[in-house]
Amino acid sequence: MQLRTVRLDHPDARKLNDRVQLEYTERYGDPDLTEMDPAQFDPPAGLYLIAYDPDGTPLATGGWRAQDHSPEGYRDGDAELKRMYVVPEARGRGLARRLLTVLEESAREAGRARMVLETGTKQPEAIALYTSCGYLPTAKFGYYRCEPNSRCFAKPLTVPAGVPDGGGPAAVLRHTAGARPAAEGR
């Protein structure tokens, strides 16, 4: 797998976005209506990646964009994960996990405090991936924050002062002001 940094409006990114939007429509009845400007993913305030196979076929995509305190529930220092997607024929190869690791490291290097993401109950495989990578439920944020099928997760990218070594994601989230796990439902 080869990872390439591209813009959100790159032809391969648009092609993969079209595929994920079809999948959202199949699962939820509508595409994702979250507004996204390609410039939001430009370094150093974000990053957008595509994973290619050795023949140059795009297989997976994902990005993050900086978010700070807003009425939509973001907090200062957030890096919002967006458009994580692996084409069905390439699933099960660990591509999403590898992309996620690179995106987290990039956001950490950019000084972001935590990675946040929103997914839905009709994507159990996504929820399983994120929770297995240390993401915990968090207060809802973003465009779908009032939807009952939406689930939001967060993972600290830095360890705040006062958290014991080895405290793990749960200890860090408990220590971080306002980072309480959300109650069931949105």
PDB file of C-alpha atoms in Angstrom:
ATOM      1  CA  MET A   1       0.000   0.000   0.000  1.00  0.00           C
ATOM      2  CA  GLN A   2       1.217   3.471  -0.838  1.00  0.00           C
ATOM      3  CA  LEU A   3      -0.204   6.494   0.997  1.00  0.00           C
ATOM      4  CA  ARG A   4      -0.416   9.787  -0.852  1.00  0.00           C
ATOM      5  CA  THR A   5      -1.418  13.173   0.496  1.00  0.00           C
ATOM      6  CA  VAL A   6      -4.025  14.691  -1.819  1.00  0.00           C
ATOM      7  CA  ARG A   7      -6.665  17.400  -1.644  1.00  0.00           C
ATOM      8  CA  LEU A   8     -10.255  16.510  -0.919  1.00  0.00           C
ATOM      9  CA  ASP A   9     -11.122  17.669  -4.441  1.00  0.00           C
ATOM     10  CA  HIS A  10      -8.527  15.387  -6.137  1.00  0.00           C
ATOM     11  CA  PRO A  11     -10.202  13.178  -8.803  1.00  0.00           C
ATOM     12  CA  ASP A  12      -9.450   9.966  -6.870  1.00  0.00           C
ATOM     13  CA  ALA A  13     -10.781  11.516  -3.654  1.00  0.00           C
ATOM     14  CA  ARG A  14     -13.974  12.538  -5.448  1.00  0.00           C
ATOM     15  CA  LYS A  15     -14.314   9.012  -6.867  1.00  0.00           C
ATOM     16  CA  LEU A  16     -13.960   7.408  -3.433  1.00  0.00           C
ATOM     17  CA  ASN A  17     -16.255  10.030  -1.899  1.00  0.00           C
ATOM     18  CA  ASP A  18     -18.914   9.133  -4.461  1.00  0.00           C
ATOM     19  CA  ARG A  19     -18.605   5.467  -3.421  1.00  0.00           C
ATOM     20  CA  VAL A  20     -18.867   6.193   0.300  1.00  0.00           C
ATOM     21  CA  GLN A  21     -21.837   8.483  -0.309  1.00  0.00           C
ATOM     22  CA  LEU A  22     -23.606   5.620  -2.105  1.00  0.00           C
ATOM     23  CA  GLU A  23     -22.896   3.397   0.879  1.00  0.00           C
ATOM     24  CA  TYR A  24     -24.289   6.028   3.283  1.00  0.00           C
ATOM     25  CA  THR A  25     -27.411   6.265   1.119  1.00  0.00           C
ATOM     26  CA  GLU A  26     -27.836   2.476   1.165  1.00  0.00           C
ATOM     27  CA  ARG A  27     -27.431   2.339   4.957  1.00  0.00           C
ATOM     28  CA  TYR A  28     -29.192   5.545   6.050  1.00  0.00           C
ATOM     29  CA  GLY A  29     -31.347   6.615   3.104  1.00  0.00           C
ATOM     30  CA  ASP A  30     -29.335   9.788   2.439  1.00  0.00           C
ATOM     31  CA  PRO A  31     -25.732  10.803   1.759  1.00  0.00           C
ATOM     32  CA  ASP A  32     -23.662  12.577   4.415  1.00  0.00           C
ATOM     33  CA  LEU A  33     -24.672  16.235   4.258  1.00  0.00           C
ATOM     34  CA  THR A  34     -21.818  17.549   6.422  1.00  0.00           C
ATOM     35  CA  GLU A  35     -20.242  20.586   4.758  1.00  0.00           C
ATOM     36  CA  MET A  36     -16.609  20.091   3.871  1.00  0.00           C
ATOM     37  CA  ASP A  37     -14.330  22.554   2.112  1.00  0.00           C
ATOM     38  CA  PRO A  38     -11.218  20.981   0.542  1.00  0.00           C
ATOM     39  CA  ALA A  39      -9.077  23.751   2.072  1.00  0.00           C
ATOM     40  CA  GLN A  40     -10.029  22.520   5.568  1.00  0.00           C
ATOM     41  CA  PHE A  41      -7.877  19.438   4.961  1.00  0.00           C
ATOM     42  CA  ASP A  42      -4.790  21.310   3.790  1.00  0.00           C
ATOM     43  CA  PRO A  43      -1.768  20.967   6.092  1.00  0.00           C
ATOM     44  CA  PRO A  44      -1.043  22.087   8.717  1.00  0.00           C
ATOM     45  CA  ALA A  45      -4.745  22.426   9.698  1.00  0.00           C
ATOM     46  CA  GLY A  46      -5.650  19.032   8.293  1.00  0.00           C
ATOM     47  CA  LEU A  47      -4.584  16.167   6.074  1.00  0.00           C
ATOM     48  CA  TYR A  48      -6.278  14.021   3.454  1.00  0.00           C
ATOM     49  CA  LEU A  49      -4.835  10.677   2.399  1.00  0.00           C
ATOM     50  CA  ILE A  50      -5.549   8.015  -0.187  1.00  0.00           C
ATOM     51  CA  ALA A  51      -4.133   4.496   0.004  1.00  0.00           C
ATOM     52  CA  TYR A  52      -3.238   3.018  -3.375  1.00  0.00           C
ATOM     53  CA  ASP A  53      -2.382  -0.527  -4.368  1.00  0.00           C
ATOM     54  CA  PRO A  54       0.900  -1.149  -6.262  1.00  0.00           C
ATOM     55  CA  ASP A  55      -0.940  -0.707  -9.580  1.00  0.00           C
ATOM     56  CA  GLY A  56      -2.158   2.774  -8.618  1.00  0.00           C
ATOM     57  CA  THR A  57      -5.758   1.846  -7.843  1.00  0.00           C
ATOM     58  CA  PRO A  58      -7.219   3.926  -4.989  1.00  0.00           C
ATOM     59  CA  LEU A  59      -8.389   1.597  -2.204  1.00  0.00           C
ATOM     60  CA  ALA A  60      -8.981   3.686   0.896  1.00  0.00           C
ATOM     61  CA  THR A  61      -9.308   7.248   2.031  1.00  0.00           C
ATOM     62  CA  GLY A  62      -9.428   9.318   5.185  1.00  0.00           C
ATOM     63  CA  GLY A  63      -8.645  12.742   6.500  1.00  0.00           C
ATOM     64  CA  TRP A  64      -8.799  15.073   9.453  1.00  0.00           C
ATOM     65  CA  ARG A  65      -9.552  18.753   9.811  1.00  0.00           C
ATOM     66  CA  ALA A  66      -8.901  21.080  12.727  1.00  0.00           C
ATOM     67  CA  GLN A  67     -11.897  22.061  14.810  1.00  0.00           C
ATOM     68  CA  ASP A  68     -12.113  24.375  17.779  1.00  0.00           C
ATOM     69  CA  HIS A  69     -14.864  25.381  20.197  1.00  0.00           C
ATOM     70  CA  SER A  70     -18.138  25.958  18.366  1.00  0.00           C
ATOM     71  CA  PRO A  71     -21.904  25.801  18.877  1.00  0.00           C
ATOM     72  CA  GLU A  72     -21.806  22.403  17.135  1.00  0.00           C
ATOM     73  CA  GLY A  73     -20.042  20.909  20.160  1.00  0.00           C
ATOM     74  CA  TYR A  74     -16.410  20.866  19.068  1.00  0.00           C
ATOM     75  CA  ARG A  75     -13.707  21.719  21.596  1.00  0.00           C
ATOM     76  CA  ASP A  76     -10.502  23.676  21.196  1.00  0.00           C
ATOM     77  CA  GLY A  77      -7.819  21.382  19.858  1.00  0.00           C
ATOM     78  CA  ASP A  78     -10.090  18.854  18.165  1.00  0.00           C
ATOM     79  CA  ALA A  79      -9.058  17.074  14.985  1.00  0.00           C
ATOM     80  CA  GLU A  80     -12.162  15.721  13.271  1.00  0.00           C
ATOM     81  CA  LEU A  81     -11.780  12.471  11.370  1.00  0.00           C
ATOM     82  CA  LYS A  82     -13.703  12.454   8.083  1.00  0.00           C
ATOM     83  CA  ARG A  83     -14.307  10.190   5.095  1.00  0.00           C
ATOM     84  CA  MET A  84     -12.649   7.059   6.414  1.00  0.00           C
ATOM     85  CA  TYR A  85     -13.548   4.559   3.720  1.00  0.00           C
ATOM     86  CA  VAL A  86     -12.168   1.343   2.275  1.00  0.00           C
ATOM     87  CA  VAL A  87     -13.582  -0.027  -0.954  1.00  0.00           C
ATOM     88  CA  PRO A  88     -15.437  -3.303  -0.296  1.00  0.00           C
ATOM     89  CA  GLU A  89     -13.011  -5.382  -2.353  1.00  0.00           C
ATOM     90  CA  ALA A  90     -10.066  -4.248  -0.160  1.00  0.00           C
ATOM     91  CA  ARG A  91     -11.663  -4.630   3.279  1.00  0.00           C
ATOM     92  CA  GLY A  92     -10.101  -6.904   5.852  1.00  0.00           C
ATOM     93  CA  ARG A  93      -6.509  -5.981   4.946  1.00  0.00           C
ATOM     94  CA  GLY A  94      -5.940  -3.504   7.787  1.00  0.00           C
ATOM     95  CA  LEU A  95      -5.987  -0.449   5.511  1.00  0.00           C
ATOM     96  CA  ALA A  96      -8.346   1.580   7.708  1.00  0.00           C
ATOM     97  CA  ARG A  97      -6.245   0.868  10.796  1.00  0.00           C
ATOM     98  CA  ARG A  98      -3.060   1.933   8.998  1.00  0.00           C
ATOM     99  CA  LEU A  99      -4.677   5.111   7.677  1.00  0.00           C
ATOM    100  CA  LEU A 100      -6.043   5.913  11.116  1.00  0.00           C
ATOM    101  CA  THR A 101      -2.596   5.573  12.695  1.00  0.00           C
ATOM    102  CA  VAL A 102      -1.033   7.962  10.171  1.00  0.00           C
ATOM    103  CA  LEU A 103      -3.880  10.469  10.546  1.00  0.00           C
ATOM    104  CA  GLU A 104      -3.617  10.418  14.342  1.00  0.00           C
ATOM    105  CA  GLU A 105       0.134  10.978  14.193  1.00  0.00           C
ATOM    106  CA  SER A 106      -0.309  13.870  11.758  1.00  0.00           C
ATOM    107  CA  ALA A 107      -2.913  15.540  13.978  1.00  0.00           C
ATOM    108  CA  ARG A 108      -0.695  15.021  17.037  1.00  0.00           C
ATOM    109  CA  GLU A 109       2.267  16.602  15.224  1.00  0.00           C
ATOM    110  CA  ALA A 110       0.009  19.531  14.270  1.00  0.00           C
ATOM    111  CA  GLY A 111      -0.659  20.117  17.973  1.00  0.00           C
ATOM    112  CA  ARG A 112      -4.243  18.857  18.096  1.00  0.00           C
ATOM    113  CA  ALA A 113      -5.351  17.553  21.507  1.00  0.00           C
ATOM    114  CA  ARG A 114      -7.813  14.839  20.528  1.00  0.00           C
ATOM    115  CA  MET A 115      -9.208  13.063  17.489  1.00  0.00           C
ATOM    116  CA  VAL A 116     -13.000  13.049  17.270  1.00  0.00           C
ATOM    117  CA  LEU A 117     -15.337  11.294  14.885  1.00  0.00           C
ATOM    118  CA  GLU A 118     -19.006  10.786  14.238  1.00  0.00           C
ATOM    119  CA  THR A 119     -20.443   7.588  12.808  1.00  0.00           C
ATOM    120  CA  GLY A 120     -23.786   5.845  12.968  1.00  0.00           C
ATOM    121  CA  THR A 121     -25.409   2.763  14.390  1.00  0.00           C
ATOM    122  CA  LYS A 122     -25.732   1.291  10.885  1.00  0.00           C
ATOM    123  CA  GLN A 123     -21.931   1.116  10.636  1.00  0.00           C
ATOM    124  CA  PRO A 124     -21.094  -1.437  13.334  1.00  0.00           C
ATOM    125  CA  GLU A 125     -17.804  -2.327  11.654  1.00  0.00           C
ATOM    126  CA  ALA A 126     -16.681   1.311  11.947  1.00  0.00           C
ATOM    127  CA  ILE A 127     -17.652   1.427  15.613  1.00  0.00           C
ATOM    128  CA  ALA A 128     -15.736  -1.819  16.204  1.00  0.00           C
ATOM    129  CA  LEU A 129     -12.631  -0.410  14.482  1.00  0.00           C
ATOM    130  CA  TYR A 130     -12.627   2.831  16.443  1.00  0.00           C
ATOM    131  CA  THR A 131     -13.300   1.265  19.834  1.00  0.00           C
ATOM    132  CA  SER A 132     -10.571  -1.329  19.206  1.00  0.00           C
ATOM    133  CA  CYS A 133      -8.196   1.590  18.496  1.00  0.00           C
ATOM    134  CA  GLY A 134      -8.908   3.308  21.827  1.00  0.00           C
ATOM    135  CA  TYR A 135     -11.810   5.597  20.921  1.00  0.00           C
ATOM    136  CA  LEU A 136     -14.434   6.117  23.604  1.00  0.00           C
ATOM    137  CA  PRO A 137     -17.958   7.556  23.422  1.00  0.00           C
ATOM    138  CA  THR A 138     -18.047  11.322  23.877  1.00  0.00           C
ATOM    139  CA  ALA A 139     -20.583  14.132  23.918  1.00  0.00           C
ATOM    140  CA  LYS A 140     -22.176  14.543  20.516  1.00  0.00           C
ATOM    141  CA  PHE A 141     -20.972  17.188  18.093  1.00  0.00           C
ATOM    142  CA  GLY A 142     -21.239  18.157  14.446  1.00  0.00           C
ATOM    143  CA  TYR A 143     -23.980  18.179  11.857  1.00  0.00           C
ATOM    144  CA  TYR A 144     -25.691  14.978  13.066  1.00  0.00           C
ATOM    145  CA  ARG A 145     -25.420  15.661  16.817  1.00  0.00           C
ATOM    146  CA  CYS A 146     -29.204  15.607  17.266  1.00  0.00           C
ATOM    147  CA  GLU A 147     -29.820  12.409  15.279  1.00  0.00           C
ATOM    148  CA  PRO A 148     -30.657   9.347  17.415  1.00  0.00           C
ATOM    149  CA  ASN A 149     -28.572   6.949  15.267  1.00  0.00           C
ATOM    150  CA  SER A 150     -25.426   9.069  15.484  1.00  0.00           C
ATOM    151  CA  ARG A 151     -22.539   8.043  17.716  1.00  0.00           C
ATOM    152  CA  CYS A 152     -19.548  10.245  18.537  1.00  0.00           C
ATOM    153  CA  PHE A 153     -16.173   9.044  19.747  1.00  0.00           C
ATOM    154  CA  ALA A 154     -12.938  10.672  20.875  1.00  0.00           C
ATOM    155  CA  LYS A 155      -9.354   9.667  21.529  1.00  0.00           C
ATOM    156  CA  PRO A 156      -6.771  11.865  23.224  1.00  0.00           C
ATOM    157  CA  LEU A 157      -3.730  12.635  21.113  1.00  0.00           C
ATOM    158  CA  THR A 158      -1.746  14.102  23.991  1.00  0.00           C
ATOM    159  CA  VAL A 159      -1.542  13.164  27.654  1.00  0.00           C
ATOM    160  CA  PRO A 160      -2.508  16.148  29.798  1.00  0.00           C
ATOM    161  CA  ALA A 161      -0.534  17.001  32.915  1.00  0.00           C
ATOM    162  CA  GLY A 162      -1.755  15.139  35.959  1.00  0.00           C
ATOM    163  CA  VAL A 163      -2.719  11.903  34.235  1.00  0.00           C
ATOM    164  CA  PRO A 164      -0.651   9.018  35.591  1.00  0.00           C
ATOM    165  CA  ASP A 165       1.651   7.253  33.122  1.00  0.00           C
ATOM    166  CA  GLY A 166      -0.187   4.417  31.454  1.00  0.00           C
ATOM    167  CA  GLY A 167      -3.565   5.877  32.362  1.00  0.00           C
ATOM    168  CA  GLY A 168      -4.895   4.893  28.949  1.00  0.00           C
ATOM    169  CA  PRO A 169      -7.532   6.661  26.866  1.00  0.00           C
ATOM    170  CA  ALA A 170     -10.285   6.381  29.491  1.00  0.00           C
ATOM    171  CA  ALA A 171      -8.164   8.034  32.194  1.00  0.00           C
ATOM    172  CA  VAL A 172      -7.113  10.800  29.838  1.00  0.00           C
ATOM    173  CA  LEU A 173     -10.686  11.437  28.719  1.00  0.00           C
ATOM    174  CA  ARG A 174     -11.922  11.519  32.326  1.00  0.00           C
ATOM    175  CA  HIS A 175      -9.170  13.994  33.159  1.00  0.00           C
ATOM    176  CA  THR A 176      -9.829  16.242  30.159  1.00  0.00           C
ATOM    177  CA  ALA A 177     -12.361  18.909  31.071  1.00  0.00           C
ATOM    178  CA  GLY A 178     -15.807  18.087  29.766  1.00  0.00           C
ATOM    179  CA  ALA A 179     -14.789  14.857  28.088  1.00  0.00           C
ATOM    180  CA  ARG A 180     -17.481  12.668  29.607  1.00  0.00           C
ATOM    181  CA  PRO A 181     -18.832   9.638  27.782  1.00  0.00           C
ATOM    182  CA  ALA A 182     -22.224  10.406  26.313  1.00  0.00           C
ATOM    183  CA  ALA A 183     -25.372   8.665  27.446  1.00  0.00           C
ATOM    184  CA  GLU A 184     -26.965   6.173  25.076  1.00  0.00           C
ATOM    185  CA  GLY A 185     -28.710   7.908  22.190  1.00  0.00           C
ATOM    186  CA  ARG A 186     -28.033  11.159  20.508  1.00  0.00           C
TER     187      ARG A 186
END
